[in-house]
Structures are given as structure tokens and as C-alpha cells.
mmCIF file of C-alpha atoms in Angstrom:
data_model
loop_
_atom_site.group_PDB
_atom_site.id
_atom_site.type_symbol
_atom_site.label_atom_id
_atom_site.label_comp_id
_atom_site.label_asym_id
_atom_site.label_seq_id
_atom_site.Cartn_x
_atom_site.Cartn_y
_atom_site.Cartn_z
ATOM 1 C CA MET A 468 -122.016 227.053 -7.889
ATOM 2 C CA LEU A 469 -122.821 225.305 -11.537
ATOM 3 C CA LEU A 470 -121.508 221.888 -10.075
ATOM 4 C CA SER A 471 -123.964 222.322 -7.212
ATOM 5 C CA VAL A 472 -126.665 222.797 -9.305
ATOM 6 C CA LEU A 473 -125.863 219.993 -11.582
ATOM 7 C CA GLY A 474 -125.624 217.434 -8.680
ATOM 8 C CA LYS A 475 -129.013 218.618 -7.515
ATOM 9 C CA THR A 476 -130.509 217.993 -10.951
ATOM 10 C CA PHE A 477 -128.736 214.520 -11.120
ATOM 11 C CA ARG A 478 -130.169 213.392 -7.675
ATOM 12 C CA PHE A 479 -133.522 214.813 -8.326
ATOM 13 C CA LEU A 480 -133.665 212.323 -11.879
ATOM 14 C CA GLY A 481 -132.075 209.610 -9.910
ATOM 15 C CA TYR A 482 -135.036 209.931 -7.146
ATOM 16 C CA THR A 483 -137.252 210.537 -10.020
ATOM 17 C CA VAL A 484 -136.176 207.395 -11.779
ATOM 18 C CA GLN A 485 -136.702 205.361 -8.364
ATOM 19 C CA TYR A 486 -140.158 206.176 -7.824
ATOM 20 C CA GLY A 487 -141.225 205.589 -11.102
ATOM 21 C CA CYS A 488 -139.761 202.465 -11.135
ATOM 22 C CA ILE A 489 -141.732 201.560 -8.137
ATOM 23 C CA ALA A 490 -144.939 202.995 -9.198
ATOM 24 C CA HIS A 491 -144.771 201.282 -12.251
ATOM 25 C CA CYS A 492 -144.015 197.908 -10.369
ATOM 26 C CA ALA A 493 -146.882 198.510 -8.125
ATOM 27 C CA PHE A 494 -149.341 199.754 -11.261
ATOM 28 C CA GLU A 495 -148.535 196.050 -12.814
ATOM 29 C CA TYR A 496 -148.646 193.877 -9.866
ATOM 30 C CA LEU A 497 -150.155 195.184 -7.208
ATOM 31 C CA GLY A 498 -153.172 197.067 -8.180
ATOM 32 C CA GLY A 499 -154.404 200.855 -9.259
ATOM 33 C CA ILE A 500 -157.254 203.062 -9.164
ATOM 34 C CA VAL A 501 -159.724 202.769 -12.396
ATOM 35 C CA VAL A 502 -162.089 205.727 -13.585
ATOM 36 C CA CYS A 503 -164.937 203.779 -14.842
ATOM 37 C CA SER A 504 -167.339 205.258 -17.729
ATOM 38 C CA GLY A 505 -170.119 203.496 -19.968
ATOM 39 C CA PRO A 506 -173.787 202.368 -18.649
ATOM 40 C CA SER A 507 -172.957 198.470 -19.166
ATOM 41 C CA MET A 508 -172.070 197.741 -15.362
ATOM 42 C CA GLU A 509 -175.121 199.512 -13.851
ATOM 43 C CA PRO A 510 -176.434 199.346 -11.251
ATOM 44 C CA THR A 511 -173.564 198.131 -9.558
ATOM 45 C CA ILE A 512 -170.931 200.393 -11.419
ATOM 46 C CA GLN A 513 -172.410 203.930 -12.526
ATOM 47 C CA ASN A 514 -170.770 206.015 -15.500
ATOM 48 C CA SER A 515 -167.576 208.010 -13.775
ATOM 49 C CA ASP A 516 -167.443 206.047 -10.591
ATOM 50 C CA ILE A 517 -164.038 205.348 -9.221
ATOM 51 C CA VAL A 518 -162.738 201.869 -8.246
ATOM 52 C CA PHE A 519 -159.674 200.252 -6.972
ATOM 53 C CA SER A 520 -158.737 197.136 -8.845
ATOM 54 C CA GLU A 521 -156.059 194.768 -7.542
ATOM 55 C CA ASN A 522 -153.706 192.618 -10.041
ATOM 56 C CA LEU A 523 -152.577 189.867 -7.566
ATOM 57 C CA SER A 524 -155.567 187.611 -8.658
ATOM 58 C CA ARG A 525 -154.788 187.200 -12.412
ATOM 59 C CA HIS A 526 -150.958 186.308 -11.632
ATOM 60 C CA PHE A 527 -152.299 183.703 -8.730
ATOM 61 C CA TYR A 528 -155.174 182.407 -11.173
ATOM 62 C CA SER A 529 -157.783 183.137 -8.473
ATOM 63 C CA ILE A 530 -160.477 184.817 -10.357
ATOM 64 C CA ARG A 531 -163.691 183.601 -9.540
ATOM 65 C CA LYS A 532 -167.225 183.300 -11.162
ATOM 66 C CA GLY A 533 -169.090 186.515 -10.219
ATOM 67 C CA ASP A 534 -165.831 188.566 -9.995
ATOM 68 C CA ILE A 535 -165.858 192.041 -11.556
ATOM 69 C CA VAL A 536 -162.708 192.370 -13.824
ATOM 70 C CA ILE A 537 -160.949 194.749 -15.818
ATOM 71 C CA VAL A 538 -159.912 193.504 -19.201
ATOM 72 C CA LYS A 539 -158.055 194.359 -22.427
ATOM 73 C CA SER A 540 -160.419 194.807 -25.070
ATOM 74 C CA PRO A 541 -160.156 191.871 -27.275
ATOM 75 C CA ASN A 542 -161.202 194.265 -30.475
ATOM 76 C CA ASP A 543 -158.978 197.613 -29.306
ATOM 77 C CA PRO A 544 -155.873 196.570 -27.133
ATOM 78 C CA LYS A 545 -155.482 200.361 -26.382
ATOM 79 C CA SER A 546 -158.674 200.550 -24.467
ATOM 80 C CA ASN A 547 -159.695 198.389 -21.138
ATOM 81 C CA ILE A 548 -163.666 197.028 -20.619
ATOM 82 C CA CYS A 549 -164.939 196.489 -16.966
ATOM 83 C CA LYS A 550 -167.117 193.480 -16.754
ATOM 84 C CA ARG A 551 -168.394 190.406 -14.586
ATOM 85 C CA VAL A 552 -167.133 187.100 -15.039
ATOM 86 C CA ILE A 553 -170.259 184.947 -15.778
ATOM 87 C CA GLY A 554 -168.404 181.576 -16.678
ATOM 88 C CA LEU A 555 -164.888 179.966 -16.460
ATOM 89 C CA GLU A 556 -163.389 177.650 -18.812
ATOM 90 C CA GLY A 557 -165.609 174.361 -19.224
ATOM 91 C CA ASP A 558 -168.679 176.228 -17.971
ATOM 92 C CA LYS A 559 -171.887 176.145 -19.442
ATOM 93 C CA VAL A 560 -172.990 179.879 -20.720
ATOM 94 C CA CYS A 561 -176.147 180.748 -22.201
ATOM 95 C CA THR A 562 -175.389 182.470 -25.078
ATOM 96 C CA SER A 563 -178.975 183.462 -26.400
ATOM 97 C CA ASN A 564 -180.726 186.504 -25.465
ATOM 98 C CA PRO A 565 -183.516 186.369 -22.783
ATOM 99 C CA SER A 566 -186.138 187.185 -25.053
ATOM 100 C CA ASP A 567 -185.281 184.360 -27.519
ATOM 101 C CA PHE A 568 -187.616 181.617 -27.558
ATOM 102 C CA LEU A 569 -184.858 178.977 -28.076
ATOM 103 C CA LYS A 570 -182.259 179.188 -25.427
ATOM 104 C CA SER A 571 -178.910 178.064 -26.951
ATOM 105 C CA HIS A 572 -176.056 177.457 -24.858
ATOM 106 C CA SER A 573 -172.324 176.707 -24.848
ATOM 107 C CA TYR A 574 -169.253 175.313 -23.111
ATOM 108 C CA VAL A 575 -166.576 178.118 -22.492
ATOM 109 C CA PRO A 576 -163.011 176.818 -24.225
ATOM 110 C CA LYS A 577 -159.976 176.422 -22.381
ATOM 111 C CA GLY A 578 -158.000 179.748 -21.046
ATOM 112 C CA HIS A 579 -161.101 181.629 -21.827
ATOM 113 C CA VAL A 580 -163.648 183.441 -20.048
ATOM 114 C CA TRP A 581 -167.096 184.602 -20.732
ATOM 115 C CA LEU A 582 -167.934 188.268 -19.465
ATOM 116 C CA GLU A 583 -171.143 190.406 -19.253
ATOM 117 C CA GLY A 584 -172.233 193.347 -18.034
ATOM 118 C CA ASP A 585 -174.727 193.938 -15.120
ATOM 119 C CA ASN A 586 -176.800 196.213 -17.332
ATOM 120 C CA LEU A 587 -177.810 193.060 -19.883
ATOM 121 C CA ARG A 588 -179.850 195.756 -22.000
ATOM 122 C CA ASN A 589 -177.107 197.736 -22.669
ATOM 123 C CA SER A 590 -173.831 196.129 -22.851
ATOM 124 C CA THR A 591 -171.673 194.726 -25.493
ATOM 125 C CA ASP A 592 -170.079 191.791 -23.771
ATOM 126 C CA SER A 593 -169.415 187.889 -24.601
ATOM 127 C CA ARG A 594 -172.440 187.639 -25.850
ATOM 128 C CA CYS A 595 -171.447 189.676 -28.772
ATOM 129 C CA TYR A 596 -167.741 189.198 -29.184
ATOM 130 C CA GLY A 597 -167.529 185.390 -27.787
ATOM 131 C CA PRO A 598 -165.169 184.198 -24.847
ATOM 132 C CA VAL A 599 -162.596 186.244 -23.880
ATOM 133 C CA PRO A 600 -158.837 184.774 -23.388
ATOM 134 C CA TYR A 601 -157.860 184.766 -19.806
ATOM 135 C CA GLY A 602 -154.278 186.422 -20.720
ATOM 136 C CA LEU A 603 -156.535 189.805 -21.457
ATOM 137 C CA ILE A 604 -157.577 190.003 -17.866
ATOM 138 C CA ARG A 605 -155.863 192.892 -16.132
ATOM 139 C CA GLY A 606 -157.198 193.112 -12.539
ATOM 140 C CA ARG A 607 -160.031 192.325 -10.252
ATOM 141 C CA ILE A 608 -162.231 195.167 -8.979
ATOM 142 C CA CYS A 609 -162.513 194.804 -5.372
ATOM 143 C CA LEU A 610 -163.618 198.184 -3.897
ATOM 144 C CA LYS A 611 -165.312 201.322 -4.868
ATOM 145 C CA ILE A 612 -164.198 204.547 -4.183
ATOM 146 C CA TRP A 613 -166.383 207.190 -5.235
ATOM 147 C CA PRO A 614 -168.962 208.281 -5.226
ATOM 148 C CA LEU A 615 -168.655 208.147 -1.034
ATOM 149 C CA ASN A 616 -172.175 207.331 -0.208
ATOM 150 C CA ASP A 617 -171.748 204.366 -2.265
ATOM 151 C CA PHE A 618 -168.149 203.554 -0.465
ATOM 152 C CA GLY A 619 -167.448 199.708 0.067
ATOM 153 C CA PHE A 620 -167.409 196.490 -1.854
ATOM 154 C CA LEU A 621 -169.220 195.876 -4.776
ATOM 155 C CA ARG A 622 -172.285 193.891 -4.867
ATOM 156 C CA ALA A 623 -173.145 190.619 -5.978
ATOM 157 C CA SER A 624 -174.803 190.283 -9.593
ATOM 158 C CA PRO A 625 -178.231 191.471 -9.910
ATOM 159 C CA ASN A 626 -178.698 188.608 -12.975
ATOM 160 C CA GLY A 627 -178.182 185.859 -10.749
ATOM 161 C CA HIS A 628 -180.113 183.664 -13.331
ATOM 162 C CA ARG A 629 -177.132 184.098 -15.991
ATOM 163 C CA PHE A 630 -175.072 181.865 -13.278
ATOM 164 C CA LEU A 631 -175.949 178.101 -14.782
ATOM 165 C CA ASP A 632 -174.723 175.908 -11.961
ATOM 166 C CA ASP A 633 -174.002 172.184 -13.205
ATOM 167 C CA ILE B 498 -141.668 186.863 -34.686
ATOM 168 C CA LEU B 499 -143.696 187.581 -31.562
ATOM 169 C CA CYS B 500 -144.040 186.118 -27.904
ATOM 170 C CA LEU B 501 -147.265 185.845 -26.961
ATOM 171 C CA ARG B 502 -149.613 184.260 -24.034
ATOM 172 C CA SER B 503 -151.232 181.556 -25.243
ATOM 173 C CA PRO B 504 -155.007 181.694 -25.762
ATOM 174 C CA ARG B 505 -155.450 178.195 -24.704
ATOM 175 C CA ASN B 506 -153.066 178.544 -21.594
ATOM 176 C CA PRO B 507 -152.522 181.655 -19.849
ATOM 177 C CA GLU B 508 -149.515 180.848 -18.090
ATOM 178 C CA GLN B 509 -147.807 179.795 -21.279
ATOM 179 C CA LYS B 510 -145.733 181.742 -23.455
ATOM 180 C CA ILE B 511 -145.773 180.516 -27.259
ATOM 181 C CA ILE B 512 -143.425 181.823 -29.647
ATOM 182 C CA LYS B 513 -144.789 182.307 -33.578
ATOM 183 C CA ARG B 514 -144.432 184.524 -36.529
ATOM 184 C CA VAL B 515 -146.950 187.387 -37.541
ATOM 185 C CA ILE B 516 -148.427 186.129 -41.005
ATOM 186 C CA ALA B 517 -151.494 188.233 -41.338
ATOM 187 C CA LEU B 518 -152.720 191.682 -39.787
ATOM 188 C CA GLU B 519 -156.199 192.929 -39.153
ATOM 189 C CA GLY B 520 -158.322 193.381 -42.378
ATOM 190 C CA ASP B 521 -156.304 190.784 -44.338
ATOM 191 C CA ILE B 522 -157.552 187.412 -45.457
ATOM 192 C CA ILE B 523 -155.790 184.427 -45.589
ATOM 193 C CA LYS B 524 -155.720 180.871 -46.393
ATOM 194 C CA THR B 525 -155.781 178.547 -43.629
ATOM 195 C CA ILE B 526 -153.887 175.534 -42.962
ATOM 196 C CA GLY B 527 -156.045 172.954 -41.284
ATOM 197 C CA TYR B 528 -158.571 175.437 -39.724
ATOM 198 C CA LYS B 529 -161.882 175.417 -39.726
ATOM 199 C CA LYS B 530 -162.405 177.921 -42.139
ATOM 200 C CA LYS B 531 -160.676 177.558 -45.545
ATOM 201 C CA TYR B 532 -160.535 181.550 -45.847
ATOM 202 C CA VAL B 533 -160.369 183.744 -42.800
ATOM 203 C CA LYS B 534 -160.806 187.470 -42.911
ATOM 204 C CA VAL B 535 -158.434 188.955 -39.602
ATOM 205 C CA PRO B 536 -161.034 190.632 -37.287
ATOM 206 C CA HIS B 537 -160.334 194.573 -35.924
ATOM 207 C CA GLY B 538 -157.663 193.965 -32.843
ATOM 208 C CA HIS B 539 -156.139 190.493 -33.923
ATOM 209 C CA ILE B 540 -153.465 188.882 -35.581
ATOM 210 C CA TRP B 541 -152.767 185.763 -37.202
ATOM 211 C CA VAL B 542 -149.869 184.241 -36.144
ATOM 212 C CA GLU B 543 -148.299 180.722 -37.435
ATOM 213 C CA GLY B 544 -145.524 178.501 -36.589
ATOM 214 C CA ASP B 545 -142.549 178.229 -39.274
ATOM 215 C CA HIS B 546 -143.082 174.512 -39.197
ATOM 216 C CA HIS B 547 -146.557 174.031 -40.605
ATOM 217 C CA GLY B 548 -147.653 170.105 -39.678
ATOM 218 C CA HIS B 549 -146.649 170.607 -36.128
ATOM 219 C CA SER B 550 -147.303 173.972 -34.870
ATOM 220 C CA PHE B 551 -150.053 175.109 -32.201
ATOM 221 C CA ASP B 552 -150.764 178.193 -33.914
ATOM 222 C CA SER B 553 -153.579 180.240 -35.226
ATOM 223 C CA ASN B 554 -154.548 177.250 -37.550
ATOM 224 C CA ALA B 555 -155.420 175.650 -34.344
ATOM 225 C CA PHE B 556 -156.987 178.439 -31.930
ATOM 226 C CA GLY B 557 -157.927 181.195 -34.743
ATOM 227 C CA PRO B 558 -156.434 184.490 -34.788
ATOM 228 C CA VAL B 559 -155.206 186.064 -31.472
ATOM 229 C CA SER B 560 -156.250 189.515 -29.803
ATOM 230 C CA LEU B 561 -153.231 192.042 -29.969
ATOM 231 C CA GLY B 562 -153.862 192.393 -26.140
ATOM 232 C CA LEU B 563 -152.197 188.923 -25.569
ATOM 233 C CA LEU B 564 -148.723 190.268 -27.289
ATOM 234 C CA HIS B 565 -145.674 190.112 -24.732
ATOM 235 C CA ALA B 566 -142.568 191.189 -26.873
ATOM 236 C CA ARG B 567 -141.065 190.838 -30.091
ATOM 237 C CA ALA B 568 -138.016 187.863 -30.386
ATOM 238 C CA THR B 569 -135.481 189.706 -32.380
ATOM 239 C CA HIS B 570 -132.309 187.948 -31.664
ATOM 240 C CA ILE B 571 -131.016 184.208 -30.575
ATOM 241 C CA LEU B 572 -128.683 184.265 -28.077
ATOM 242 C CA TRP B 573 -128.199 180.491 -26.872
ATOM 243 C CA PRO B 574 -126.859 178.356 -28.430
ATOM 244 C CA PRO B 575 -123.837 180.382 -29.291
ATOM 245 C CA GLN B 576 -123.705 178.235 -33.063
ATOM 246 C CA ARG B 577 -127.159 179.571 -33.504
ATOM 247 C CA TRP B 578 -126.463 182.975 -32.596
ATOM 248 C CA GLN B 579 -128.147 185.432 -35.132
ATOM 249 C CA LYS B 580 -130.457 188.403 -35.961
ATOM 250 C CA LEU B 581 -134.087 187.043 -36.638
ATOM 251 C CA GLN B 582 -135.097 188.608 -39.566
ATOM 252 C CA PRO B 583 -138.986 189.197 -40.461
ATOM 253 C CA MET B 584 -139.474 187.544 -43.084
ATOM 254 C CA LEU B 585 -142.856 186.581 -44.551
ATOM 255 C CA PRO B 586 -143.093 183.189 -46.478
ATOM 256 C CA PRO B 587 -143.906 183.774 -50.113
ATOM 257 C CA GLU B 588 -146.460 181.177 -49.946
ATOM 258 C CA ARG B 589 -148.368 182.446 -47.055
ATOM 259 C CA LYS B 590 -148.959 185.903 -48.367
ATOM 260 C CA PRO B 591 -152.146 187.161 -47.631
ATOM 261 C CA LEU B 592 -154.779 187.345 -50.220
ATOM 262 C CA GLN B 593 -156.218 190.567 -50.368
ATOM 263 C CA ARG B 594 -154.847 193.529 -48.076
ATOM 264 C CA GLU B 595 -156.801 196.388 -47.008
ATOM 265 C CA GLU B 596 -155.779 199.390 -48.059
ATOM 266 C CA GLU B 597 -156.170 202.302 -45.196
#
């Protein structure tokens, strides 16, 4: 009687460990569901929207200008931030505010990206803490899941003027 | 001694020693600023061979998010089999430690 209970317990633990490993690999290498909070990506992503992010792009180094990415915060490694890639390494970006008279530009250093939120007025992003190392990128958001009336792929940036083409 | 993703080249991992944590002020060797206060969420790493090391003296403080692992032992070659001790060289001690 006791032996069969022990046997069932061990089998249950075995299945749990197997599913845990598969789930960990899936979240690490494939993608996962993310709940976004904060106003910095409005109107593209509102507060408490649920999105799906995929991690394959970061492993194959195919993040493009204009992608929305999930990044480990440079100042707090335990929290994640969600911003749009405005410039890749070598690109020229505008570091001054739109209200400044004299525009200042700089080049994104090697191995870094320049991030900005879509809600430029209410977003702490690379204009505040500088270019972010590529190694901090965790995934690229490809699909919005919730709210259902806004289901689907994400819109292009409403701030097209921030993308400086050479 | 930590293994971290290089901030200049994300495909590469580099192994360096932690010299200072966030809040510490240290004197740099060959960096653009002589004294640096390590910002919140960052660490200062240096190689043990100061002249020929691509470390924080080249690219500045690194974000903790780039950390990958900690090196604890040398396994190969067998004649160098040893446990790596966390040891801070006395001449690289931070000038001012922020009290919590």
C-alpha cells in the first residue's frame, strides 16, 4: 500500500521535473507571454496589455530597427522594460528633445541599441540612460493578445521622424 | 571572477574580476574619467593583467543584466587544477564604499 503511494509520488515528481525543464527551455529560447505596465509605449501598447514575445530573434541577431523589444533594465537587472528599437549599432540618433532648438546627434556604439518609448513625452528610455547593450535584450514582441479588440500584430511607430536614415 | 556577455560584442563572453559594486568610487586605469562612481545596477570589472585587458577601463561599468555565470574552478589543463579564490588586489580597492 505504502509502496504504491511512494511509486505514484515519485512518478508525479518525475513528470513535474520533465515539464518544468521543457517549460524553462521554451521560455528561454522560444518565447512567452508578457504583461506590460506603464504609459511609455502608448498608443501602441496600453497599460496592462498582454503581448506575446519571441526570443528566437535575439539568438539569431535579427532584431531590426522599429522592433518592439523586451529588455532587462540597465539600472535594475530584476525588472524588464518594453521599448522600441530606434537605432542599431552604427546608426545616427538624435539625443536632444524635440523642444530643444539645437539638435544634438550621436552614433550608437558597437554592440548597443538605442531604445525609445512611443509615448515620447512620458517615457524614460535611451534619451535618459543612454544606449543599451544588445546583450540585455530578452525578446521581441510580435503579437498583442489582450485586449481582444486590439488583437494582432503591432503597429508601426507613430514617431517616424525619430528614425534618421543615412 | 565572473563570466559576462561583452557589451561591445554580444556574441562573445568575457571573463573578468569584479573590482567594485554599485555605489563605490574607484580610481581607473586608462579610462576617460579618472575617478568613477559605479552607477546603480552596474559593476566594474577588470582583468588581472592590467595593461592588456579589454575590461571596464575600456567600456565603462557594465550592467548586472549582462552577467552570465561565476567562474569557480579551473578544470583544464590538469596541472592548473585549482579553486579560484575571490581576491581583490589591494591596490585596486575602492576609495569610498557607500554604507547601506
